[in-house]
Amino acid sequence: MNSSNGITACNEMIDSLNDQQRAAVLYTGGPQLIVAGAGSGKTRVILAKIIYFVNKLGVDPRNILAVTFTNKAADEMRERLSPFGIDANIGTFHALSLKILRTHGNYIGIAKAVTVYDEQDQQSVIKHCLRELKDTVHIDSSPATIVEWISNSKDSLKTPADLANEITPCGYLKLYELYEEKLAGHGALDFGDLILKAVALLNKYPDLRRHYQSRYTHILVDEYQDTNTAQAVFLQLLAGDAKHLCVVGDPDQSIYGWRGANIRNIVNFDDYFPSAKLFKLEKNYRSTENILEASNSLISKNVTRHDKRLYTDRKGGTHIVAYRLQTDRQEADKVADIIKELNLRGISFNEMAVFYRVHTLSRLIEETLIQRGIPYAVIGGLPFYQRKEIKDLIAYLRIMVNPADVVSWRRIINTPSRGIGEKSFEKILEFADANGINFLEALGNHERIASLTRKVHDACGVLFALISETAKQFESDAGWAEIVKSFVDNLGYIDHLRKSDTDDIARQRCDNVYAFIDGIDEYSRRSPVADLADFVESIALRAGVDEWNPQDNAVSLMTLHCAKGLEFTVVLLVGMEERLLPYIRDIETADEVEEERRLCYVGITRAKEQCYLFSCARRFSYSRPVMAPASRFLSEIPDTVIQRVQTDTVSYARRYSMSEEPVASDKAYAKMISEFAPGDKVYHYDMGKGTILGGTGMGSKRKLVILFDGDDQPCMVLESYAGLTKLDE
């Protein structure tokens, strides 16, 4: 787009904005905070501001940095700027920090080919740390709990040295220190490190900090209410004098406090940037007046916020309907009834969504939708790149990029089975450590490890040759898809999958492998100058919601945390009971309740036309009835915009027992679905003890997802063939 056309297009876009949006876009007097209500067009404002910078102020797009919280949002922003010919720097905090570390991380001892460990990788490292420390440190916590504590520490910019004089859980500090040693030895970082190390780098080298401040002269940050302490400090280092810093967000949609987000970053923005000017976007373009009246009334009960009130030109609208039902089964039936009825009226399945506070509430909804023949997709479940077969292939690619990545080596060393057991692996690892070489080099020198058997020597030689040759191919002009397909064939991985599972599951896993090959082919064609390290990095930075496809004609099922940023014609929010929403376990603080209220607010404001809220008097948990008072949030919605529907208990009693135990017919139905429930502890004669995570299907086709003790990955088994025994707690 030439200069004249660019200015014309810019003027047209600015003219199309409302007064609040236009004032925010045209302001260039210093740092600014834009408090953007739900559905108020914040992305449009960010785009308009970038276009204004380039076409009216003559800013070089290379000097503009736009930070988002998901890859999906970054891709959408790039796509919407493309017609204007603007190619700015757009990405997530983690992608930006990793880019800086890959370029200048060598200043603090970080190699360009660094591997980024996800949560499963972190837990794997922690398990080995626990084994090493078992004789000196007694820790009862699970690896997941320990990983969460370490991640929260890093999000607060606290290293082991920073925690040395603080009170920490028994043994955690020593474990944190060993964990950091392991990561350094593996040539790896975890997600918390990406920001932590970038902050350390910019703090240590003022010249480098000034380099990035002069490079990114105009910075825009979306979803600022979701930043943690480390991200806020990182932004301050990049912004410098903050002359052209614009952050956009909504305190009323701050729902990630449990993972480190600090709402005070946005509420107290002027503490960090005293000259900041506040703008508010309060006109909503998504929802009807009744939906906004309900959400305004609800969120006004919070204290920690910037006062605002959403309004719309879409006057009136359908009342919100709140159903008070008797059991969760009746709730699931009612949800299915409404979806069926609305679909017959012409509303597509993909325009409807069912939200819940916790994943476990989806089980009964899923079973009911299956019975009714209603297509659905669970969003935020096990993402594609977290599936076992895909993680295996990614591990192989990661060691081609970073041969020191012990976690990946440990994962693939005997997958498919090649006779290299745990003891042989440890001997090779010890040889590598003793000789100061990486694991691949040790594998290539396997003949020098006298304690290995001839079978293991042969397997080491074959694996070394295959990995080395494939890594060289990626440095050639050969097509990536052909390289990976040949590698998978030579590995015998497809045969391995076919022998490892039932026909149906093996077929799905093989299809996933072929889909992965298609994906790497698409990436190589889309990014012709990228190398294998870039591809591995792009996978590490993906989030589960990035894989959601709104074009699929299916009802979306997701947690409220996954729902933020999305919108649907119809929203059905289930489980609106005390201790579920708000979700309170033991301690109830004002901050906790406020965040839960924000979650409810987010759910309601996703609805464009209709919103249904469900609560039930009795919900079954682990086959036991739990009496559930209705959520306090329901009473905070004014009667003028909500229709409250109470179940006819007389007619209900004819179908369901009102006693504390389900009637025989209800038991029979539960048994038909499964004798196991999520959370059940079970024993498998071959795999040992495990925990049921969930399941799909019915009867003889019922499949259970089980995480067995000591495994990093859950597996799926057919309930009818598994021979499981339920264990007492």
Short mmCIF file of C-alpha atoms in Angstrom, two decimals, residues 384 389-390 393 488 493-494 497 508-518:
data_model
loop_
_atom_site.label_atom_id
_atom_site.label_comp_id
_atom_site.label_asym_id
_atom_site.label_seq_id
_atom_site.Cartn_x
_atom_site.Cartn_y
_atom_site.Cartn_z
CA PHE A 384 -2.46 -32.06 19.93
CA GLU A 389 2.97 -39.99 19.91
CA ILE A 390 3.51 -36.31 19.04
CA LEU A 393 8.46 -37.22 17.68
CA VAL A 488 9.56 -42.26 11.08
CA TYR A 493 7.46 -45.92 14.78
CA ILE A 494 4.21 -46.67 12.91
CA LEU A 497 2.07 -47.72 17.46
CA GLN A 508 -5.93 -42.45 15.67
CA ARG A 509 -2.32 -42.21 16.79
CA CYS A 510 -1.01 -43.03 13.32
CA ASP A 511 -3.31 -40.37 11.88
CA ASN A 512 -1.88 -37.91 14.40
CA VAL A 513 1.66 -38.74 13.24
CA TYR A 514 0.70 -38.08 9.61
CA ALA A 515 -1.02 -34.84 10.66
CA PHE A 516 2.20 -33.82 12.43
CA ILE A 517 4.18 -34.46 9.23
CA ASP A 518 1.68 -32.32 7.31
#
